[in-house]
PDB file of C-alpha atoms in Angstrom:
ATOM      1  CA  MET A1055      -6.030  17.476 -16.410  1.00  0.00           C
ATOM      2  CA  ILE A1056      -6.535  19.994 -19.213  1.00  0.00           C
ATOM      3  CA  LEU A1057      -6.920  18.309 -22.614  1.00  0.00           C
ATOM      4  CA  GLY A1058      -4.925  15.277 -21.526  1.00  0.00           C
ATOM      5  CA  LEU A1059      -1.891  17.190 -20.241  1.00  0.00           C
ATOM      6  CA  ASN A1060      -0.507  15.897 -16.952  1.00  0.00           C
ATOM      7  CA  SER A1061       0.962  19.187 -15.755  1.00  0.00           C
ATOM      8  CA  ILE A1062      -0.177  22.800 -15.863  1.00  0.00           C
ATOM      9  CA  GLU A1063       3.338  23.775 -16.912  1.00  0.00           C
ATOM     10  CA  LEU A1064       2.759  21.915 -20.198  1.00  0.00           C
ATOM     11  CA  THR A1065      -0.250  24.052 -21.130  1.00  0.00           C
ATOM     12  CA  VAL A1066       2.157  26.243 -23.087  1.00  0.00           C
ATOM     13  CA  LEU A1067       1.851  23.566 -25.784  1.00  0.00           C
ATOM     14  CA  LEU A1068      -1.805  24.496 -26.244  1.00  0.00           C
ATOM     15  CA  GLY A1069      -0.774  27.803 -27.751  1.00  0.00           C
ATOM     16  CA  ASN A1070       0.312  26.013 -30.915  1.00  0.00           C
ATOM     17  CA  ASN A1071      -3.040  24.564 -31.984  1.00  0.00           C
ATOM     18  CA  GLY A1072      -5.684  27.032 -30.807  1.00  0.00           C
ATOM     19  CA  VAL A1073      -7.952  24.394 -29.198  1.00  0.00           C
ATOM     20  CA  PHE A1074      -7.832  25.991 -25.763  1.00  0.00           C
ATOM     21  CA  GLN A1075      -8.587  29.457 -27.150  1.00  0.00           C
ATOM     22  CA  TYR A1076     -11.478  28.093 -29.208  1.00  0.00           C
ATOM     23  CA  LEU A1077     -13.053  26.314 -26.236  1.00  0.00           C
ATOM     24  CA  THR A1078     -12.575  29.174 -23.779  1.00  0.00           C
ATOM     25  CA  GLY A1079     -12.932  32.197 -26.043  1.00  0.00           C
ATOM     26  CA  LEU A1080      -9.635  33.604 -24.762  1.00  0.00           C
ATOM     27  CA  PRO A1081      -7.278  35.369 -27.202  1.00  0.00           C
ATOM     28  CA  ARG A1082      -4.259  33.411 -25.925  1.00  0.00           C
ATOM     29  CA  VAL A1083      -3.265  30.693 -23.482  1.00  0.00           C
ATOM     30  CA  PRO A1084      -2.628  32.071 -19.962  1.00  0.00           C
ATOM     31  CA  GLY A1085       0.730  31.421 -18.340  1.00  0.00           C
ATOM     32  CA  PRO A1086       1.025  28.526 -15.846  1.00  0.00           C
ATOM     33  CA  ASN A1087       1.006  30.790 -12.778  1.00  0.00           C
ATOM     34  CA  THR A1088      -2.038  32.716 -13.997  1.00  0.00           C
ATOM     35  CA  LEU A1089      -3.852  29.465 -14.726  1.00  0.00           C
ATOM     36  CA  LYS A1090      -2.962  28.062 -11.291  1.00  0.00           C
ATOM     37  CA  ARG A1091      -4.266  31.155  -9.524  1.00  0.00           C
ATOM     38  CA  PHE A1092      -7.480  31.019 -11.546  1.00  0.00           C
ATOM     39  CA  LEU A1093      -8.101  27.335 -10.774  1.00  0.00           C
ATOM     40  CA  ILE A1094      -7.431  27.839  -7.062  1.00  0.00           C
ATOM     41  CA  ASP A1095      -9.593  30.958  -6.876  1.00  0.00           C
ATOM     42  CA  LYS A1096     -12.522  29.368  -8.739  1.00  0.00           C
ATOM     43  CA  ALA A1097     -12.180  25.862  -7.300  1.00  0.00           C
ATOM     44  CA  GLY A1098     -15.493  26.089  -5.465  1.00  0.00           C
ATOM     45  CA  VAL A1099     -17.353  26.769  -8.717  1.00  0.00           C
ATOM     46  CA  LEU A1100     -15.292  24.697 -11.131  1.00  0.00           C
ATOM     47  CA  LYS A1101     -14.925  21.493  -9.122  1.00  0.00           C
ATOM     48  CA  PRO A1102     -18.618  20.468  -9.072  1.00  0.00           C
ATOM     49  CA  ARG A1103     -19.052  21.462 -12.723  1.00  0.00           C
ATOM     50  CA  LEU A1104     -15.995  19.529 -13.862  1.00  0.00           C
ATOM     51  CA  GLY A1105     -17.142  16.587 -11.755  1.00  0.00           C
ATOM     52  CA  SER A1106     -20.575  16.706 -13.370  1.00  0.00           C
ATOM     53  CA  ALA A1107     -19.066  16.834 -16.871  1.00  0.00           C
ATOM     54  CA  HIS A1108     -16.785  13.932 -16.026  1.00  0.00           C
ATOM     55  CA  ASN A1109     -19.696  11.865 -14.711  1.00  0.00           C
ATOM     56  CA  LEU A1110     -21.683  12.483 -17.897  1.00  0.00           C
ATOM     57  CA  LEU A1111     -18.765  11.268 -20.012  1.00  0.00           C
ATOM     58  CA  ARG A1112     -18.271   8.304 -17.712  1.00  0.00           C
ATOM     59  CA  ALA A1113     -21.947   7.331 -17.949  1.00  0.00           C
ATOM     60  CA  HIS A1114     -21.832   7.600 -21.744  1.00  0.00           C
ATOM     61  CA  PHE A1115     -18.845   5.278 -22.149  1.00  0.00           C
ATOM     62  CA  LEU A1116     -19.832   2.797 -19.449  1.00  0.00           C
ATOM     63  CA  ALA A1117     -23.458   2.494 -20.587  1.00  0.00           C
ATOM     64  CA  ASN A1118     -22.527   0.046 -23.357  1.00  0.00           C
ATOM     65  CA  HIS A1119     -21.083  -2.523 -20.945  1.00  0.00           C
ATOM     66  CA  SER A1120     -23.118  -5.158 -19.154  1.00  0.00           C
ATOM     67  CA  SER A1121     -20.472  -5.870 -16.527  1.00  0.00           C
ATOM     68  CA  TYR A1122     -17.813  -3.902 -14.718  1.00  0.00           C
ATOM     69  CA  TRP A1123     -14.612  -4.776 -12.908  1.00  0.00           C
ATOM     70  CA  LEU A1124     -13.535  -2.679  -9.951  1.00  0.00           C
ATOM     71  CA  ASP A1125      -9.802  -2.796  -9.370  1.00  0.00           C
ATOM     72  CA  PHE A1126      -8.468  -1.706  -5.963  1.00  0.00           C
ATOM     73  CA  ASP A1127      -4.752  -1.108  -5.782  1.00  0.00           C
ATOM     74  CA  SER A1128      -2.198   1.076  -4.053  1.00  0.00           C
ATOM     75  CA  THR A1129       0.519   3.093  -5.712  1.00  0.00           C
ATOM     76  CA  VAL A1130       3.448   5.264  -4.694  1.00  0.00           C
ATOM     77  CA  LYS A1131       3.610   8.961  -5.539  1.00  0.00           C
ATOM     78  CA  THR A1132       7.028  10.504  -4.936  1.00  0.00           C
ATOM     79  CA  LEU A1133       7.121  14.127  -3.789  1.00  0.00           C
ATOM     80  CA  TYR A1134      10.025  16.429  -3.102  1.00  0.00           C
ATOM     81  CA  GLY A1135       8.528  18.935  -0.669  1.00  0.00           C
ATOM     82  CA  ASN A1136       7.282  18.820   2.910  1.00  0.00           C
ATOM     83  CA  GLN A1137       3.587  18.368   2.228  1.00  0.00           C
ATOM     84  CA  GLU A1138       1.395  16.967   4.994  1.00  0.00           C
ATOM     85  CA  GLY A1139       1.627  13.191   5.179  1.00  0.00           C
ATOM     86  CA  VAL A1140       4.673  12.962   2.916  1.00  0.00           C
ATOM     87  CA  VAL A1141       7.098  10.613   4.680  1.00  0.00           C
ATOM     88  CA  LYS A1142       9.664   8.016   3.732  1.00  0.00           C
ATOM     89  CA  GLY A1143       8.251   4.562   3.204  1.00  0.00           C
ATOM     90  CA  TYR A1144       8.059   1.862   0.555  1.00  0.00           C
ATOM     91  CA  ASN A1145       9.236   3.518  -2.662  1.00  0.00           C
ATOM     92  CA  PRO A1146      10.784   1.056  -5.145  1.00  0.00           C
ATOM     93  CA  GLU A1147      11.318   3.610  -7.930  1.00  0.00           C
ATOM     94  CA  HIS A1148      12.971   6.325  -5.828  1.00  0.00           C
ATOM     95  CA  LYS A1149      14.378   4.610  -2.756  1.00  0.00           C
ATOM     96  CA  GLY A1150      14.679   6.850   0.277  1.00  0.00           C
ATOM     97  CA  LYS A1151      12.464   9.591  -1.167  1.00  0.00           C
ATOM     98  CA  LYS A1152       9.340  10.865   0.563  1.00  0.00           C
ATOM     99  CA  SER A1153       6.018   9.857  -0.907  1.00  0.00           C
ATOM    100  CA  TYR A1154       2.300   9.306  -0.580  1.00  0.00           C
ATOM    101  CA  HIS A1155       0.893   5.763  -0.694  1.00  0.00           C
ATOM    102  CA  PRO A1156      -2.635   6.322  -2.060  1.00  0.00           C
ATOM    103  CA  LEU A1157      -5.234   3.615  -2.560  1.00  0.00           C
ATOM    104  CA  ILE A1158      -7.042   3.859  -5.913  1.00  0.00           C
ATOM    105  CA  CYS A1159     -10.226   2.276  -7.259  1.00  0.00           C
ATOM    106  CA  THR A1160     -10.512   2.077 -11.055  1.00  0.00           C
ATOM    107  CA  GLU A1161     -12.870   0.475 -13.556  1.00  0.00           C
ATOM    108  CA  ALA A1162     -10.746  -2.132 -15.328  1.00  0.00           C
ATOM    109  CA  HIS A1163     -12.168  -1.683 -18.859  1.00  0.00           C
ATOM    110  CA  PHE A1164     -11.471   2.037 -19.129  1.00  0.00           C
ATOM    111  CA  GLN A1165      -9.005   2.548 -16.273  1.00  0.00           C
ATOM    112  CA  ASP A1166     -11.334   5.298 -15.096  1.00  0.00           C
ATOM    113  CA  CYS A1167     -10.642   6.364 -11.516  1.00  0.00           C
ATOM    114  CA  LEU A1168     -13.819   5.963  -9.455  1.00  0.00           C
ATOM    115  CA  GLY A1169     -12.373   6.944  -6.106  1.00  0.00           C
ATOM    116  CA  GLY A1170      -9.316   6.999  -3.950  1.00  0.00           C
ATOM    117  CA  GLU A1171      -7.825   7.633  -0.560  1.00  0.00           C
ATOM    118  CA  LEU A1172      -4.714   9.719   0.030  1.00  0.00           C
ATOM    119  CA  ARG A1173      -2.536   7.951   2.597  1.00  0.00           C
ATOM    120  CA  TYR A1174       0.785   8.624   4.305  1.00  0.00           C
ATOM    121  CA  GLY A1175       3.848   7.258   2.560  1.00  0.00           C
ATOM    122  CA  ASN A1176       4.627   4.744   5.310  1.00  0.00           C
ATOM    123  CA  VAL A1177       1.166   3.161   5.479  1.00  0.00           C
ATOM    124  CA  ASP A1178       1.381  -0.629   5.385  1.00  0.00           C
ATOM    125  CA  THR A1179      -1.653  -2.239   3.772  1.00  0.00           C
ATOM    126  CA  LYS A1180      -0.963  -5.521   5.587  1.00  0.00           C
ATOM    127  CA  ASP A1181      -1.365  -3.796   8.947  1.00  0.00           C
ATOM    128  CA  GLU A1182      -4.796  -2.503   7.941  1.00  0.00           C
ATOM    129  CA  GLU A1183      -5.887  -5.943   6.737  1.00  0.00           C
ATOM    130  CA  ILE A1184      -4.927  -7.352  10.138  1.00  0.00           C
ATOM    131  CA  LYS A1185      -6.805  -4.518  11.839  1.00  0.00           C
ATOM    132  CA  THR A1186      -9.924  -5.348   9.796  1.00  0.00           C
ATOM    133  CA  PHE A1187      -9.740  -9.055  10.638  1.00  0.00           C
ATOM    134  CA  LEU A1188      -9.135  -8.487  14.353  1.00  0.00           C
ATOM    135  CA  PHE A1189     -12.035  -6.047  14.586  1.00  0.00           C
ATOM    136  CA  LEU A1190     -14.404  -8.610  13.052  1.00  0.00           C
ATOM    137  CA  LEU A1191     -13.003 -11.301  15.323  1.00  0.00           C
ATOM    138  CA  GLU A1192     -13.602  -9.200  18.437  1.00  0.00           C
ATOM    139  CA  ASN A1193     -16.913  -7.567  17.476  1.00  0.00           C
ATOM    140  CA  GLY A1194     -18.697 -10.145  15.355  1.00  0.00           C
ATOM    141  CA  GLU A1195     -20.752  -9.662  12.199  1.00  0.00           C
ATOM    142  CA  GLN A1196     -20.665  -6.152  10.726  1.00  0.00           C
ATOM    143  CA  THR A1197     -21.873  -4.264   7.689  1.00  0.00           C
ATOM    144  CA  ALA A1198     -19.179  -2.530   5.661  1.00  0.00           C
ATOM    145  CA  GLY A1199     -20.496   0.843   6.803  1.00  0.00           C
ATOM    146  CA  ASN A1200     -20.345  -0.017  10.501  1.00  0.00           C
ATOM    147  CA  LEU A1201     -16.961  -1.656  10.109  1.00  0.00           C
ATOM    148  CA  ALA A1202     -15.476   1.353   8.318  1.00  0.00           C
ATOM    149  CA  LYS A1203     -16.852   3.776  10.894  1.00  0.00           C
ATOM    150  CA  LYS A1204     -15.952   1.816  14.023  1.00  0.00           C
ATOM    151  CA  ALA A1205     -12.548   0.607  12.832  1.00  0.00           C
ATOM    152  CA  GLY A1206     -11.575   4.004  11.430  1.00  0.00           C
ATOM    153  CA  LEU A1207     -11.092   2.812   7.842  1.00  0.00           C
ATOM    154  CA  SER A1208     -12.295   4.400   4.625  1.00  0.00           C
ATOM    155  CA  ARG A1209     -14.859   2.502   2.572  1.00  0.00           C
ATOM    156  CA  PRO A1210     -12.676   2.244  -0.580  1.00  0.00           C
ATOM    157  CA  SER A1211      -9.775   0.826   1.452  1.00  0.00           C
ATOM    158  CA  LEU A1212     -12.004  -1.487   3.440  1.00  0.00           C
ATOM    159  CA  TYR A1213     -13.512  -3.254   0.431  1.00  0.00           C
ATOM    160  CA  GLY A1214     -10.030  -4.111  -0.797  1.00  0.00           C
ATOM    161  CA  PHE A1215      -9.080  -5.581   2.598  1.00  0.00           C
ATOM    162  CA  LEU A1216     -12.329  -7.550   2.849  1.00  0.00           C
ATOM    163  CA  LYS A1217     -11.790  -8.982  -0.624  1.00  0.00           C
ATOM    164  CA  LYS A1218      -8.316 -10.283   0.270  1.00  0.00           C
ATOM    165  CA  LEU A1219      -9.475 -11.692   3.601  1.00  0.00           C
ATOM    166  CA  LYS A1220     -12.365 -13.463   1.874  1.00  0.00           C
ATOM    167  CA  GLU A1221     -10.062 -14.897  -0.816  1.00  0.00           C
ATOM    168  CA  ASN A1222      -7.832 -16.278   1.943  1.00  0.00           C
ATOM    169  CA  GLY A1223     -10.829 -17.918   3.598  1.00  0.00           C
ATOM    170  CA  LEU A1224     -10.537 -15.903   6.798  1.00  0.00           C
ATOM    171  CA  ILE A1225     -13.928 -14.170   6.566  1.00  0.00           C
ATOM    172  CA  ILE A1226     -17.293 -14.925   5.004  1.00  0.00           C
ATOM    173  CA  GLU A1227     -19.737 -12.590   3.304  1.00  0.00           C
ATOM    174  CA  SER A1228     -23.494 -12.845   3.863  1.00  0.00           C
ATOM    175  CA  GLN A1229     -26.531 -10.851   2.820  1.00  0.00           C
ATOM    176  CA  LYS A1230     -29.402  -9.875   5.086  1.00  0.00           C
ATOM    177  CA  ASN A1231     -32.292  -7.763   3.838  1.00  0.00           C
ATOM    178  CA  SER A1232     -30.262  -6.836   0.740  1.00  0.00           C
ATOM    179  CA  VAL A1233     -27.394  -5.602   2.929  1.00  0.00           C
ATOM    180  CA  LYS A1234     -24.002  -7.314   2.825  1.00  0.00           C
ATOM    181  CA  THR A1235     -22.456  -8.299   6.134  1.00  0.00           C
ATOM    182  CA  PHE A1236     -19.058  -9.731   7.014  1.00  0.00           C
ATOM    183  CA  GLN A1237     -17.847 -11.973   9.795  1.00  0.00           C
ATOM    184  CA  THR A1238     -14.863 -14.165  10.518  1.00  0.00           C
ATOM    185  CA  SER A1239     -14.909 -17.776   9.435  1.00  0.00           C
ATOM    186  CA  SER A1240     -15.419 -20.492  12.020  1.00  0.00           C
ATOM    187  CA  LYS A1241     -12.696 -21.183  14.539  1.00  0.00           C
ATOM    188  CA  GLU A1242     -12.162 -24.614  12.999  1.00  0.00           C
ATOM    189  CA  LYS A1243     -11.653 -23.210   9.497  1.00  0.00           C
ATOM    190  CA  ILE A1244      -9.235 -20.519  10.651  1.00  0.00           C
ATOM    191  CA  GLN A1245      -7.317 -23.116  12.650  1.00  0.00           C
ATOM    192  CA  SER A1246      -7.184 -25.345   9.568  1.00  0.00           C
ATOM    193  CA  ILE A1247      -5.792 -22.480   7.467  1.00  0.00           C
ATOM    194  CA  LEU A1248      -3.172 -21.680  10.104  1.00  0.00           C
ATOM    195  CA  ASP A1249      -2.232 -25.355  10.450  1.00  0.00           C
ATOM    196  CA  GLY A1250      -1.759 -25.569   6.693  1.00  0.00           C
ATOM    197  CA  GLN A1251       0.544 -22.555   6.673  1.00  0.00           C
ATOM    198  CA  ILE A1252       2.479 -23.895   9.664  1.00  0.00           C
ATOM    199  CA  ASN A1253       2.927 -27.246   7.903  1.00  0.00           C
ATOM    200  CA  GLU A1254       4.268 -25.487   4.811  1.00  0.00           C
ATOM    201  CA  LEU A1255       6.717 -23.508   6.935  1.00  0.00           C
ATOM    202  CA  GLU A1256       7.819 -26.639   8.792  1.00  0.00           C
ATOM    203  CA  LYS A1257       8.365 -28.446   5.504  1.00  0.00           C
ATOM    204  CA  GLY A1258      10.382 -25.521   4.189  1.00  0.00           C
ATOM    205  CA  LYS A1259      12.410 -25.451   7.395  1.00  0.00           C
ATOM    206  CA  SER A1260      13.098 -29.180   7.110  1.00  0.00           C
ATOM    207  CA  ASP A1261      14.233 -28.822   3.494  1.00  0.00           C
ATOM    208  CA  ILE A1262      16.570 -25.970   4.407  1.00  0.00           C
ATOM    209  CA  GLU A1263      18.069 -27.950   7.293  1.00  0.00           C
ATOM    210  CA  LYS A1264      18.795 -30.833   4.916  1.00  0.00           C
ATOM    211  CA  ILE A1265      20.560 -28.477   2.517  1.00  0.00           C
ATOM    212  CA  PHE A1266      22.703 -27.002   5.305  1.00  0.00           C
ATOM    213  CA  THR A1267      23.550 -30.505   6.517  1.00  0.00           C
ATOM    214  CA  GLU A1268      24.806 -31.384   3.041  1.00  0.00           C
ATOM    215  CA  ILE A1269      26.795 -28.153   2.907  1.00  0.00           C
ATOM    216  CA  ARG A1270      28.481 -28.901   6.247  1.00  0.00           C
ATOM    217  CA  LYS A1271      29.323 -32.413   5.081  1.00  0.00           C
ATOM    218  CA  GLY A1272      30.842 -31.022   1.921  1.00  0.00           C
ATOM    219  CA  THR A1273      28.490 -32.946  -0.354  1.00  0.00           C
ATOM    220  CA  LEU A1274      26.959 -29.763  -1.728  1.00  0.00           C
ATOM    221  CA  ALA A1275      29.223 -27.085  -3.153  1.00  0.00           C
ATOM    222  CA  THR A1276      28.449 -23.502  -2.282  1.00  0.00           C
ATOM    223  CA  SER A1277      30.122 -20.121  -2.194  1.00  0.00           C
ATOM    224  CA  PRO A1278      29.432 -16.811  -0.434  1.00  0.00           C
ATOM    225  CA  LYS A1279      26.913 -14.578  -2.178  1.00  0.00           C
ATOM    226  CA  PHE A1280      25.782 -10.989  -1.892  1.00  0.00           C
ATOM    227  CA  GLN A1281      22.131 -10.469  -1.069  1.00  0.00           C
ATOM    228  CA  PHE A1282      20.064  -7.384  -1.819  1.00  0.00           C
ATOM    229  CA  PHE A1283      16.944  -6.450   0.120  1.00  0.00           C
ATOM    230  CA  GLU A1284      14.432  -3.753  -0.757  1.00  0.00           C
ATOM    231  CA  GLY A1285      11.612  -1.973   1.006  1.00  0.00           C
ATOM    232  CA  LYS A1286      10.347  -2.110   4.563  1.00  0.00           C
ATOM    233  CA  ASP A1287      10.030  -5.909   4.640  1.00  0.00           C
ATOM    234  CA  GLY A1288      13.570  -6.285   3.309  1.00  0.00           C
ATOM    235  CA  VAL A1289      15.063  -4.074   6.022  1.00  0.00           C
ATOM    236  CA  GLN A1290      13.132  -5.938   8.714  1.00  0.00           C
ATOM    237  CA  HIS A1291      14.399  -9.232   7.301  1.00  0.00           C
ATOM    238  CA  VAL A1292      18.034  -8.086   7.488  1.00  0.00           C
ATOM    239  CA  LEU A1293      17.698  -6.873  11.076  1.00  0.00           C
ATOM    240  CA  LYS A1294      15.876  -9.995  12.248  1.00  0.00           C
ATOM    241  CA  ASP A1295      18.514 -12.113  10.537  1.00  0.00           C
ATOM    242  CA  LEU A1296      21.103 -10.662  12.942  1.00  0.00           C
ATOM    243  CA  LEU A1297      19.225 -12.269  15.825  1.00  0.00           C
ATOM    244  CA  LEU A1298      20.189 -15.707  14.518  1.00  0.00           C
ATOM    245  CA  TYR A1299      23.700 -15.134  15.934  1.00  0.00           C
ATOM    246  CA  ARG A1300      25.171 -14.625  19.405  1.00  0.00           C
ATOM    247  CA  ASN A1301      28.143 -12.767  20.848  1.00  0.00           C
ATOM    248  CA  ILE A1302      29.039 -10.840  17.712  1.00  0.00           C
ATOM    249  CA  GLU A1303      29.883  -7.253  16.896  1.00  0.00           C
ATOM    250  CA  THR A1304      28.264  -5.543  13.916  1.00  0.00           C
ATOM    251  CA  LYS A1305      28.849  -2.261  12.121  1.00  0.00           C
ATOM    252  CA  THR A1306      25.770  -0.564  10.749  1.00  0.00           C
ATOM    253  CA  TYR A1307      25.449   2.841   9.107  1.00  0.00           C
ATOM    254  CA  TRP A1308      22.053   4.384   8.579  1.00  0.00           C
ATOM    255  CA  PRO A1309      19.937   7.498   9.254  1.00  0.00           C
ATOM    256  CA  ILE A1310      18.323   6.352  12.494  1.00  0.00           C
ATOM    257  CA  LYS A1311      15.549   8.974  12.411  1.00  0.00           C
ATOM    258  CA  SER A1312      14.442   7.852   8.959  1.00  0.00           C
ATOM    259  CA  MET A1313      14.606   4.188   9.943  1.00  0.00           C
ATOM    260  CA  ILE A1314      12.365   4.799  12.955  1.00  0.00           C
ATOM    261  CA  GLU A1315       9.843   6.562  10.699  1.00  0.00           C
ATOM    262  CA  ILE A1316       9.796   3.579   8.340  1.00  0.00           C
ATOM    263  CA  LEU A1317       9.952   0.648  10.780  1.00  0.00           C
ATOM    264  CA  SER A1318       8.367   2.257  13.893  1.00  0.00           C
ATOM    265  CA  GLU A1319       9.691   2.647  17.426  1.00  0.00           C
ATOM    266  CA  ASP A1320       8.000  -0.570  18.604  1.00  0.00           C
ATOM    267  CA  PHE A1321       9.963  -2.610  16.076  1.00  0.00           C
ATOM    268  CA  PHE A1322      13.290  -1.247  17.342  1.00  0.00           C
ATOM    269  CA  ILE A1323      12.314  -1.643  21.000  1.00  0.00           C
ATOM    270  CA  ASN A1324      11.587  -5.352  20.490  1.00  0.00           C
ATOM    271  CA  LEU A1325      14.635  -5.791  18.256  1.00  0.00           C
ATOM    272  CA  ASN A1326      16.976  -4.232  20.817  1.00  0.00           C
ATOM    273  CA  LYS A1327      15.611  -6.410  23.621  1.00  0.00           C
ATOM    274  CA  GLU A1328      16.443  -9.543  21.639  1.00  0.00           C
ATOM    275  CA  ARG A1329      19.778  -8.122  20.480  1.00  0.00           C
ATOM    276  CA  ILE A1330      20.906  -7.391  24.043  1.00  0.00           C
ATOM    277  CA  LYS A1331      19.826 -10.860  25.207  1.00  0.00           C
ATOM    278  CA  LYS A1332      22.091 -12.420  22.590  1.00  0.00           C
ATOM    279  CA  ASN A1333      25.008 -10.078  23.282  1.00  0.00           C
ATOM    280  CA  ILE A1334      24.981  -8.590  19.792  1.00  0.00           C
ATOM    281  CA  TYR A1335      26.571  -5.143  19.500  1.00  0.00           C
TER     282      TYR A1335
END
């Protein structure tokens, strides 16, 4: 943004020090609306020039480093209008508000943004990681370019997913003719990873059963507690928890349209099938 200001509305502050007038040759700082109209009208000319100036500054500051760290992460941007792609999703700061869920790539030393992808507010990164893994499993070894194109994923997003899958041991990275390729790990290795996770879950289940046994026997004191759940995963956890019971009546109050947007119709279809089987209303 202009001289470090995050909002055009704040450019009124520039009128107090004369920097903007000196750099532009204007007698005074234009009003926010005038400045907005100018930037929109001249976007075709200004955008490449500003990008070029930014790249020159970036090259100057990064030239003194021998190594670079690329940090891929997602963030939540709350909006209050009806812009395209703005929907309710995971938003820990402003629960229930519409947002974007962009994926950003920055250089860790300077926190300089190198690229990004604007995504809908209800995009779940885990779903896209699964999509990446399943595509490799079904189609075999792929370059990042082919994988992004065929799976319908952007390159910046894809590299983040591949990194996590590789760290978890689910895929391997190779290099052929100076080109990186990716493929799933061997069946035996994937099975070993899954077996390890299953064993951990079974152990946790066994420990929990022991605790409940002690509670029922009265050897372990306990008292009712309130639990708080947040985000999409939290809501799913609460609803799935209901399926642990049978023949009960529940009272639930929520905006059903918003919940369908967040959790998807498929989730509720499967949930209702199980709920009806267990006579839960």
